[in-house]
Amino acid sequence: MHAHTDADDLDVSRFDHDDGWTVAVDLGPGADEAVTVDLVGDTAIVAVDAPGGRTEFDVSLPEAGGHARLNNGVLVVEAGDAQS
């Protein structure tokens, strides 16, 4: 079973910095093991595999590029000198 979730239903935060940008998405606790992220242009394509099926959604990014990481259920995509 595949479901497509509207990213507007998620807690998405966007921050612009002088040296780049950061987008954070709260996926909930324990999500790190079940999440895959592909960065395609100015979109992060997020897939969450759960026992009941797979959910996919797109998160708009300020521009193409960046680096994605997961930390305690929070997806963080950063670009510019904001990357750590």
Coordinates of N, CA and C in Angstrom, one line a residue:
M1 N 0.8 -1.2 0.0 CA 0.0 0.0 0.0 C 0.9 1.2 0.0
H2 N 0.6 2.1 -0.9 CA 1.3 3.4 -1.0 C 0.3 4.5 -0.8
A3 N 0.8 5.5 0.0 CA -0.1 6.7 0.3 C 0.8 7.9 0.0
H4 N 0.2 8.9 -0.5 CA 0.9 10.2 -0.7 C 0.3 11.2 0.3
T5 N 1.2 11.7 1.1 CA 0.8 12.7 2.1 C 1.1 14.1 1.7
D6 N 0.2 15.0 2.0 CA 0.5 16.4 1.6 C 1.5 17.0 2.7
A7 N 2.6 17.5 2.2 CA 3.6 18.0 3.1 C 3.0 19.2 4.0
D8 N 1.9 19.8 3.6 CA 1.3 20.9 4.3 C 0.7 20.3 5.7
D9 N 0.5 19.0 5.7 CA 0.0 18.4 6.9 C 1.1 18.1 8.0
L10 N 2.3 18.3 7.6 CA 3.5 18.1 8.5 C 4.0 19.4 9.1
D11 N 4.8 19.2 10.1 CA 5.4 20.4 10.8 C 6.7 20.7 10.1
V12 N 6.6 21.6 9.1 CA 7.8 21.9 8.3 C 8.2 23.4 8.6
S13 N 9.5 23.5 9.0 CA 10.1 24.8 9.3 C 11.1 25.2 8.2
R14 N 11.1 26.4 7.8 CA 12.1 26.9 6.8 C 12.8 28.1 7.4
F15 N 14.1 28.1 7.3 CA 14.9 29.2 7.8 C 15.9 29.7 6.7
D16 N 16.0 31.0 6.5 CA 17.0 31.5 5.6 C 18.1 32.1 6.4
H17 N 19.3 31.9 6.0 CA 20.5 32.4 6.7 C 21.3 33.3 5.7
D18 N 22.2 34.1 6.2 CA 23.0 34.9 5.3 C 23.8 34.0 4.4
D19 N 24.2 32.8 4.9 CA 25.1 31.9 4.2 C 24.4 30.6 3.7
G20 N 23.1 30.6 3.6 CA 22.4 29.4 3.2 C 21.0 29.3 3.7
W21 N 20.4 28.1 3.8 CA 19.1 27.9 4.2 C 19.0 26.5 4.9
T22 N 17.9 26.4 5.7 CA 17.6 25.1 6.4 C 16.1 24.8 6.3
V23 N 15.8 23.6 6.0 CA 14.4 23.2 6.1 C 14.4 22.0 7.0
A24 N 13.5 22.0 8.0 CA 13.3 20.9 9.0 C 11.9 20.4 9.0
V25 N 11.8 19.0 9.0 CA 10.5 18.4 9.0 C 10.4 17.4 10.2
D26 N 9.5 17.6 11.1 CA 9.3 16.7 12.2 C 8.5 15.5 11.8
L27 N 9.2 14.3 11.7 CA 8.6 13.1 11.2 C 8.1 12.2 12.4
G28 N 8.5 12.6 13.6 CA 8.1 11.8 14.8 C 9.2 10.9 15.3
P29 N 9.1 10.5 16.5 CA 10.1 9.7 17.1 C 10.2 8.3 16.4
G30 N 11.4 7.8 16.3 CA 11.7 6.5 15.7 C 11.6 6.5 14.2
A31 N 11.5 7.6 13.6 CA 11.3 7.6 12.1 C 12.7 7.4 11.4
D32 N 13.8 7.6 12.1 CA 15.1 7.6 11.4 C 15.3 6.3 10.6
E33 N 14.9 5.1 11.2 CA 15.2 3.8 10.6 C 14.3 3.6 9.4
A34 N 13.1 4.2 9.3 CA 12.1 3.9 8.3 C 12.1 4.9 7.1
V35 N 12.9 6.0 7.2 CA 12.8 7.1 6.2 C 14.0 7.0 5.2
T36 N 13.6 7.3 3.9 CA 14.6 7.5 2.9 C 14.3 8.9 2.2
V37 N 15.3 9.6 1.9 CA 15.2 10.9 1.3 C 16.0 11.0 0.0
D38 N 15.4 11.5 -1.1 CA 16.1 11.8 -2.3 C 15.9 13.3 -2.6
L39 N 17.0 14.0 -2.8 CA 16.9 15.4 -3.2 C 17.0 15.4 -4.7
V40 N 15.9 16.0 -5.3 CA 15.8 16.1 -6.8 C 15.5 17.6 -7.1
G41 N 16.4 18.3 -7.6 CA 16.2 19.7 -7.9 C 15.9 20.4 -6.6
D42 N 14.8 21.2 -6.6 CA 14.4 21.9 -5.4 C 13.3 21.2 -4.6
T43 N 13.4 19.9 -4.6 CA 12.4 19.0 -3.9 C 13.1 17.9 -3.1
A44 N 12.6 17.7 -1.9 CA 13.1 16.5 -1.1 C 11.9 15.5 -1.2
I45 N 12.2 14.4 -1.8 CA 11.2 13.3 -1.9 C 11.4 12.4 -0.7
V46 N 10.4 12.3 0.2 CA 10.6 11.6 1.4 C 9.7 10.4 1.4
A47 N 10.2 9.2 1.7 CA 9.4 8.0 1.8 C 9.6 7.4 3.2
V48 N 8.5 7.0 3.8 CA 8.5 6.4 5.1 C 7.8 5.0 5.0
D49 N 8.7 4.0 5.3 CA 8.2 2.6 5.3 C 7.7 2.3 6.7
A50 N 6.5 1.9 6.8 CA 5.9 1.5 8.1 C 5.3 0.1 8.0
P51 N 5.0 -0.6 9.0 CA 4.4 -1.9 8.9 C 3.1 -1.9 8.1
G52 N 2.3 -0.8 8.2 CA 1.0 -0.8 7.4 C 1.2 -0.4 6.0
G53 N 2.4 0.0 5.5 CA 2.5 0.5 4.2 C 3.6 1.6 4.1
R54 N 3.7 2.1 2.9 CA 4.7 3.2 2.6 C 3.9 4.5 2.3
T55 N 4.4 5.5 2.9 CA 3.9 6.9 2.7 C 5.0 7.7 2.0
E56 N 4.6 8.5 1.0 CA 5.6 9.3 0.3 C 5.0 10.7 0.2
F57 N 5.9 11.7 0.4 CA 5.5 13.1 0.2 C 6.7 13.9 -0.3
D58 N 6.4 15.1 -0.8 CA 7.4 16.0 -1.3 C 7.5 17.2 -0.4
V59 N 8.7 17.7 -0.2 CA 8.9 18.9 0.6 C 9.6 19.9 -0.3
S60 N 9.1 21.1 -0.6 CA 9.7 22.1 -1.4 C 10.9 22.7 -0.7
L61 N 12.0 22.9 -1.4 CA 13.2 23.5 -0.9 C 13.3 24.9 -1.5
P62 N 14.0 25.8 -0.8 CA 14.2 27.1 -1.4 C 14.9 27.1 -2.8
E63 N 15.8 26.2 -3.0 CA 16.5 26.1 -4.2 C 17.1 24.7 -4.3
A64 N 17.7 24.3 -5.5 CA 18.3 23.0 -5.7 C 19.6 22.9 -4.8
G65 N 19.9 21.7 -4.5 CA 21.1 21.4 -3.7 C 20.8 21.2 -2.3
G66 N 21.8 21.0 -1.5 CA 21.7 20.8 -0.1 C 22.1 19.4 0.3
H67 N 22.0 19.2 1.6 CA 22.4 17.9 2.2 C 21.3 17.5 3.2
A68 N 20.9 16.3 3.1 CA 19.8 15.8 4.0 C 20.4 14.9 5.1
R69 N 19.8 15.0 6.3 CA 20.2 14.1 7.4 C 19.0 14.0 8.3
L70 N 19.0 12.8 9.0 CA 17.9 12.6 10.0 C 18.5 12.5 11.4
N71 N 17.8 13.1 12.3 CA 18.2 13.2 13.7 C 17.0 13.1 14.6
N72 N 16.9 12.0 15.3 CA 15.8 11.8 16.3 C 14.4 12.1 15.7
G73 N 14.1 11.6 14.5 CA 12.8 11.8 13.9 C 12.6 13.2 13.2
V74 N 13.7 14.0 13.1 CA 13.6 15.3 12.4 C 14.5 15.2 11.1
L75 N 13.9 15.4 10.0 CA 14.6 15.5 8.7 C 15.1 17.0 8.6
V76 N 16.4 17.1 8.4 CA 17.0 18.4 8.2 C 17.7 18.5 6.8
V77 N 17.3 19.4 6.0 CA 18.0 19.7 4.7 C 18.6 21.0 4.8
E78 N 19.9 21.1 4.5 CA 20.7 22.4 4.6 C 21.5 22.6 3.4
A79 N 21.7 23.9 3.1 CA 22.5 24.3 2.0 C 23.3 25.5 2.3
G80 N 24.5 25.7 1.7 CA 25.3 26.8 2.0 C 26.2 26.5 3.2
D81 N 26.7 27.6 3.8 CA 27.6 27.4 5.0 C 26.8 26.9 6.2
A82 N 25.4 26.8 6.1 CA 24.6 26.4 7.2 C 24.8 24.9 7.4
Q83 N 25.3 24.1 6.4 CA 25.5 22.7 6.5 C 26.5 22.4 7.6
S84 N 26.2 21.3 8.3 CA 27.1 20.9 9.4 C 27.4 19.4 9.3

